[in-house]
Amino acid sequence: KKLSGREHTVYTAIVLHDENNVLTDVSETKVVFKDISDEEIRKYIATGEAYDKSGSYGIQGKGSIFVKKIIGSYTGVVGLPIFETSQLMSKINLKLF
């Protein structure tokens, strides 16, 4: 209910470590929820999805129906911010492909 009709920020930290380097970054993503009715909240809770999620929703799952807008990294909200991770990897010559 606290997220209903509001914007919140998701921060995801990344740390890469090799024998010579420790590199860090933080992905910051703003997520805007639509106004959610009490009935929608009850139905969502009944799915069980909210119980094992940080913030009680999965943007990649059923909780995505509440997301009006995101500003930043979708993958950072899901878990691993891919763009930011690849940028750190390139600094130590690690390539995704």
CSV table of N, CA and C in Angstrom, one decimal:
chain,number,residue,atom,x,y,z
A,1,LYS,N,0.8,-1.2,0.0
A,1,LYS,CA,0.0,0.0,0.0
A,1,LYS,C,0.9,1.3,0.0
A,2,LYS,N,2.0,1.2,0.7
A,2,LYS,CA,2.9,2.3,0.8
A,2,LYS,C,3.5,2.7,-0.6
A,3,LEU,N,3.6,1.8,-1.5
A,3,LEU,CA,4.1,2.0,-2.9
A,3,LEU,C,3.1,2.6,-3.8
A,4,SER,N,1.8,2.4,-3.5
A,4,SER,CA,0.7,2.8,-4.4
A,4,SER,C,0.7,4.3,-4.7
A,5,GLY,N,0.7,4.5,-6.0
A,5,GLY,CA,0.7,5.9,-6.5
A,5,GLY,C,2.0,6.7,-6.2
A,6,ARG,N,3.0,6.0,-5.9
A,6,ARG,CA,4.3,6.7,-5.5
A,6,ARG,C,5.5,6.3,-6.3
A,7,GLU,N,6.5,7.1,-6.2
A,7,GLU,CA,7.8,6.7,-6.8
A,7,GLU,C,8.7,6.3,-5.7
A,8,HIS,N,9.5,5.2,-5.9
A,8,HIS,CA,10.5,4.8,-5.0
A,8,HIS,C,11.8,4.5,-5.8
A,9,THR,N,12.9,4.4,-5.1
A,9,THR,CA,14.2,4.2,-5.7
A,9,THR,C,14.8,2.9,-5.3
A,10,VAL,N,15.3,2.1,-6.3
A,10,VAL,CA,15.9,0.8,-6.1
A,10,VAL,C,17.4,1.0,-6.4
A,11,TYR,N,18.2,0.7,-5.4
A,11,TYR,CA,19.7,0.8,-5.5
A,11,TYR,C,20.2,-0.7,-5.5
A,12,THR,N,21.1,-0.9,-6.5
A,12,THR,CA,21.7,-2.2,-6.6
A,12,THR,C,23.2,-2.0,-6.7
A,13,ALA,N,24.0,-2.6,-5.8
A,13,ALA,CA,25.4,-2.4,-5.8
A,13,ALA,C,26.1,-3.6,-6.6
A,14,ILE,N,27.2,-3.2,-7.3
A,14,ILE,CA,28.0,-4.2,-8.0
A,14,ILE,C,29.4,-4.1,-7.6
A,15,VAL,N,30.0,-5.2,-7.3
A,15,VAL,CA,31.5,-5.3,-7.0
A,15,VAL,C,32.1,-6.3,-7.9
A,16,LEU,N,33.2,-5.9,-8.5
A,16,LEU,CA,34.0,-6.9,-9.3
A,16,LEU,C,35.4,-6.9,-8.7
A,17,HIS,N,35.9,-8.1,-8.5
A,17,HIS,CA,37.2,-8.2,-7.9
A,17,HIS,C,38.0,-9.2,-8.7
A,18,ASP,N,39.3,-8.8,-9.0
A,18,ASP,CA,40.2,-9.8,-9.5
A,18,ASP,C,41.5,-9.6,-8.7
A,19,GLU,N,42.6,-10.2,-9.1
A,19,GLU,CA,43.8,-10.2,-8.3
A,19,GLU,C,44.4,-8.8,-8.1
A,20,ASN,N,44.0,-7.9,-9.0
A,20,ASN,CA,44.6,-6.5,-8.9
A,20,ASN,C,43.6,-5.4,-8.6
A,21,ASN,N,42.4,-5.7,-8.8
A,21,ASN,CA,41.4,-4.6,-8.7
A,21,ASN,C,40.1,-5.0,-7.9
A,22,VAL,N,39.6,-3.9,-7.3
A,22,VAL,CA,38.2,-4.0,-6.7
A,22,VAL,C,37.5,-2.8,-7.3
A,23,LEU,N,36.5,-3.1,-8.1
A,23,LEU,CA,35.7,-2.1,-8.8
A,23,LEU,C,34.3,-2.1,-8.2
A,24,THR,N,33.7,-0.9,-8.0
A,24,THR,CA,32.3,-0.9,-7.5
A,24,THR,C,31.5,0.1,-8.3
A,25,ASP,N,30.2,-0.1,-8.3
A,25,ASP,CA,29.3,0.9,-8.9
A,25,ASP,C,27.9,0.6,-8.2
A,26,VAL,N,27.1,1.6,-8.3
A,26,VAL,CA,25.7,1.5,-7.8
A,26,VAL,C,24.7,1.9,-8.9
A,27,SER,N,23.8,1.0,-9.2
A,27,SER,CA,22.7,1.3,-10.1
A,27,SER,C,21.6,2.0,-9.3
A,28,GLU,N,21.1,3.1,-9.8
A,28,GLU,CA,19.9,3.8,-9.2
A,28,GLU,C,18.8,3.8,-10.2
A,29,THR,N,17.7,3.3,-9.8
A,29,THR,CA,16.5,3.2,-10.7
A,29,THR,C,15.3,3.7,-9.9
A,30,LYS,N,14.6,4.6,-10.5
A,30,LYS,CA,13.3,5.1,-9.9
A,30,LYS,C,12.2,4.3,-10.6
A,31,VAL,N,11.3,3.8,-9.7
A,31,VAL,CA,10.1,3.1,-10.1
A,31,VAL,C,8.9,3.8,-9.7
A,32,VAL,N,7.9,4.0,-10.6
A,32,VAL,CA,6.7,4.7,-10.3
A,32,VAL,C,5.6,3.7,-10.4
A,33,PHE,N,4.8,3.6,-9.3
A,33,PHE,CA,3.6,2.7,-9.2
A,33,PHE,C,2.4,3.5,-9.6
A,34,LYS,N,1.4,2.8,-10.2
A,34,LYS,CA,0.1,3.3,-10.3
A,34,LYS,C,-0.6,3.3,-9.0
A,35,ASP,N,-1.8,3.9,-8.9
A,35,ASP,CA,-2.6,3.8,-7.7
A,35,ASP,C,-3.1,2.4,-7.7
A,36,ILE,N,-2.9,1.7,-6.6
A,36,ILE,CA,-3.4,0.3,-6.5
A,36,ILE,C,-4.5,0.2,-5.5
A,37,SER,N,-5.6,-0.4,-5.9
A,37,SER,CA,-6.7,-0.6,-5.0
A,37,SER,C,-6.4,-1.7,-3.9
A,38,ASP,N,-7.2,-1.6,-2.9
A,38,ASP,CA,-7.1,-2.6,-1.8
A,38,ASP,C,-7.4,-4.0,-2.4
A,39,GLU,N,-8.3,-4.1,-3.3
A,39,GLU,CA,-8.7,-5.4,-3.9
A,39,GLU,C,-7.5,-5.9,-4.7
A,40,GLU,N,-6.8,-5.0,-5.5
A,40,GLU,CA,-5.7,-5.5,-6.3
A,40,GLU,C,-4.6,-5.9,-5.4
A,41,ILE,N,-4.4,-5.3,-4.3
A,41,ILE,CA,-3.3,-5.7,-3.3
A,41,ILE,C,-3.7,-7.0,-2.7
A,42,ARG,N,-4.9,-7.2,-2.3
A,42,ARG,CA,-5.3,-8.6,-1.8
A,42,ARG,C,-5.1,-9.7,-2.8
A,43,LYS,N,-5.4,-9.4,-4.1
A,43,LYS,CA,-5.3,-10.4,-5.1
A,43,LYS,C,-3.8,-10.7,-5.4
A,44,TYR,N,-3.0,-9.7,-5.3
A,44,TYR,CA,-1.5,-9.8,-5.6
A,44,TYR,C,-0.9,-10.6,-4.4
A,45,ILE,N,-1.3,-10.3,-3.2
A,45,ILE,CA,-0.7,-11.0,-2.0
A,45,ILE,C,-1.1,-12.5,-2.1
A,46,ALA,N,-2.4,-12.8,-2.6
A,46,ALA,CA,-2.8,-14.1,-2.7
A,46,ALA,C,-2.0,-15.0,-3.7
A,47,THR,N,-1.3,-14.3,-4.6
A,47,THR,CA,-0.5,-15.1,-5.6
A,47,THR,C,0.8,-15.7,-4.9
A,48,GLY,N,1.1,-15.1,-3.7
A,48,GLY,CA,2.3,-15.6,-3.0
A,48,GLY,C,3.6,-14.9,-3.5
A,49,GLU,N,3.6,-14.2,-4.6
A,49,GLU,CA,4.8,-13.6,-5.2
A,49,GLU,C,5.5,-12.6,-4.3
A,50,ALA,N,4.7,-11.9,-3.5
A,50,ALA,CA,5.2,-10.8,-2.7
A,50,ALA,C,6.1,-11.3,-1.5
A,51,TYR,N,6.0,-12.5,-1.2
A,51,TYR,CA,6.7,-13.0,0.1
A,51,TYR,C,8.2,-13.3,-0.1
A,52,ASP,N,8.7,-13.4,-1.3
A,52,ASP,CA,10.1,-13.7,-1.4
A,52,ASP,C,10.8,-12.6,-2.2
A,53,LYS,N,10.2,-11.4,-2.2
A,53,LYS,CA,10.8,-10.3,-3.0
A,53,LYS,C,11.2,-9.1,-2.2
A,54,SER,N,12.3,-8.5,-2.5
A,54,SER,CA,12.7,-7.3,-1.9
A,54,SER,C,11.7,-6.2,-2.3
A,55,GLY,N,11.1,-5.5,-1.4
A,55,GLY,CA,10.1,-4.5,-1.8
A,55,GLY,C,8.8,-5.1,-2.0
A,56,SER,N,8.7,-6.4,-1.8
A,56,SER,CA,7.4,-7.2,-1.9
A,56,SER,C,6.8,-7.2,-3.3
A,57,TYR,N,7.6,-7.0,-4.4
A,57,TYR,CA,7.1,-7.1,-5.7
A,57,TYR,C,8.2,-7.6,-6.6
A,58,GLY,N,7.8,-8.3,-7.7
A,58,GLY,CA,8.8,-8.6,-8.7
A,58,GLY,C,8.4,-7.9,-10.0
A,59,ILE,N,9.3,-7.0,-10.4
A,59,ILE,CA,9.0,-6.2,-11.6
A,59,ILE,C,9.0,-7.1,-12.9
A,60,GLN,N,9.7,-8.3,-12.8
A,60,GLN,CA,9.7,-9.2,-13.9
A,60,GLN,C,8.5,-10.2,-13.8
A,61,GLY,N,7.7,-10.1,-12.8
A,61,GLY,CA,6.6,-11.1,-12.6
A,61,GLY,C,5.3,-10.4,-12.5
A,62,LYS,N,4.4,-10.9,-11.7
A,62,LYS,CA,3.0,-10.4,-11.6
A,62,LYS,C,3.0,-8.9,-11.1
A,63,GLY,N,4.0,-8.5,-10.3
A,63,GLY,CA,4.0,-7.2,-9.8
A,63,GLY,C,4.2,-6.1,-10.8
A,64,SER,N,4.6,-6.5,-12.0
A,64,SER,CA,4.9,-5.6,-13.1
A,64,SER,C,3.6,-4.9,-13.5
A,65,ILE,N,2.4,-5.4,-13.2
A,65,ILE,CA,1.2,-4.7,-13.6
A,65,ILE,C,1.0,-3.4,-12.8
A,66,PHE,N,1.7,-3.2,-11.7
A,66,PHE,CA,1.6,-2.0,-10.9
A,66,PHE,C,2.6,-0.9,-11.4
A,67,VAL,N,3.5,-1.3,-12.2
A,67,VAL,CA,4.6,-0.4,-12.5
A,67,VAL,C,4.2,0.5,-13.7
A,68,LYS,N,4.0,1.8,-13.4
A,68,LYS,CA,3.6,2.8,-14.4
A,68,LYS,C,4.8,3.3,-15.2
A,69,LYS,N,6.0,3.4,-14.6
A,69,LYS,CA,7.2,3.9,-15.3
A,69,LYS,C,8.4,3.5,-14.5
A,70,ILE,N,9.5,3.3,-15.2
A,70,ILE,CA,10.8,3.2,-14.6
A,70,ILE,C,11.8,4.2,-15.3
A,71,ILE,N,12.7,4.7,-14.4
A,71,ILE,CA,13.7,5.6,-14.9
A,71,ILE,C,15.0,5.1,-14.4
A,72,GLY,N,15.7,4.4,-15.4
A,72,GLY,CA,17.0,3.8,-15.0
A,72,GLY,C,17.1,2.4,-15.5
A,73,SER,N,17.6,1.5,-14.7
A,73,SER,CA,18.0,0.2,-15.2
A,73,SER,C,16.9,-0.9,-14.8
A,74,TYR,N,16.2,-1.4,-15.8
A,74,TYR,CA,15.3,-2.5,-15.5
A,74,TYR,C,16.0,-3.7,-14.9
A,75,THR,N,17.1,-4.0,-15.5
A,75,THR,CA,17.9,-5.2,-15.0
A,75,THR,C,18.4,-5.0,-13.6
A,76,GLY,N,18.6,-3.7,-13.2
A,76,GLY,CA,19.0,-3.4,-11.8
A,76,GLY,C,17.9,-3.7,-10.8
A,77,VAL,N,16.6,-3.5,-11.3
A,77,VAL,CA,15.5,-3.7,-10.4
A,77,VAL,C,15.3,-5.3,-10.3
A,78,VAL,N,15.5,-6.0,-11.4
A,78,VAL,CA,15.4,-7.4,-11.4
A,78,VAL,C,16.4,-8.0,-10.5
A,79,GLY,N,17.6,-7.5,-10.6
A,79,GLY,CA,18.7,-8.1,-9.8
A,79,GLY,C,20.1,-7.6,-10.2
A,80,LEU,N,20.6,-8.0,-11.3
A,80,LEU,CA,22.0,-7.6,-11.7
A,80,LEU,C,21.9,-6.6,-12.8
A,81,PRO,N,22.3,-5.4,-12.5
A,81,PRO,CA,22.3,-4.3,-13.6
A,81,PRO,C,23.4,-4.6,-14.7
A,82,ILE,N,22.9,-5.1,-15.8
A,82,ILE,CA,23.8,-5.7,-16.8
A,82,ILE,C,24.6,-4.6,-17.4
A,83,PHE,N,24.1,-3.4,-17.8
A,83,PHE,CA,24.8,-2.4,-18.4
A,83,PHE,C,26.0,-1.9,-17.5
A,84,GLU,N,25.7,-1.6,-16.3
A,84,GLU,CA,26.7,-1.1,-15.3
A,84,GLU,C,27.7,-2.2,-15.1
A,85,THR,N,27.3,-3.4,-15.0
A,85,THR,CA,28.3,-4.5,-14.8
A,85,THR,C,29.2,-4.7,-16.0
A,86,SER,N,28.7,-4.6,-17.2
A,86,SER,CA,29.5,-4.7,-18.4
A,86,SER,C,30.5,-3.5,-18.4
A,87,GLN,N,30.1,-2.3,-18.0
A,87,GLN,CA,31.0,-1.2,-18.0
A,87,GLN,C,32.2,-1.4,-17.0
A,88,LEU,N,31.9,-2.0,-15.9
A,88,LEU,CA,33.0,-2.3,-14.9
A,88,LEU,C,33.9,-3.4,-15.5
A,89,MET,N,33.3,-4.4,-16.1
A,89,MET,CA,34.0,-5.5,-16.7
A,89,MET,C,35.0,-5.0,-17.7
A,90,SER,N,34.6,-4.0,-18.5
A,90,SER,CA,35.5,-3.5,-19.6
A,90,SER,C,36.7,-2.8,-19.0
A,91,LYS,N,36.5,-2.2,-17.8
A,91,LYS,CA,37.7,-1.5,-17.2
A,91,LYS,C,38.8,-2.5,-16.8
A,92,ILE,N,38.5,-3.7,-16.6
A,92,ILE,CA,39.5,-4.7,-16.3
A,92,ILE,C,39.6,-5.8,-17.4
A,93,ASN,N,39.2,-5.4,-18.6
A,93,ASN,CA,39.4,-6.2,-19.8
A,93,ASN,C,38.6,-7.5,-19.8
A,94,LEU,N,37.5,-7.6,-19.0
A,94,LEU,CA,36.7,-8.7,-19.1
A,94,LEU,C,35.6,-8.4,-20.1
A,95,LYS,N,35.3,-9.4,-21.0
A,95,LYS,CA,34.3,-9.2,-22.1
A,95,LYS,C,33.2,-10.2,-21.9
A,96,LEU,N,32.0,-9.7,-22.1
A,96,LEU,CA,30.8,-10.5,-22.1
A,96,LEU,C,30.8,-11.5,-23.3
A,97,PHE,N,31.2,-11.0,-24.4
A,97,PHE,CA,31.4,-11.7,-25.7
A,97,PHE,C,32.3,-11.1,-26.6
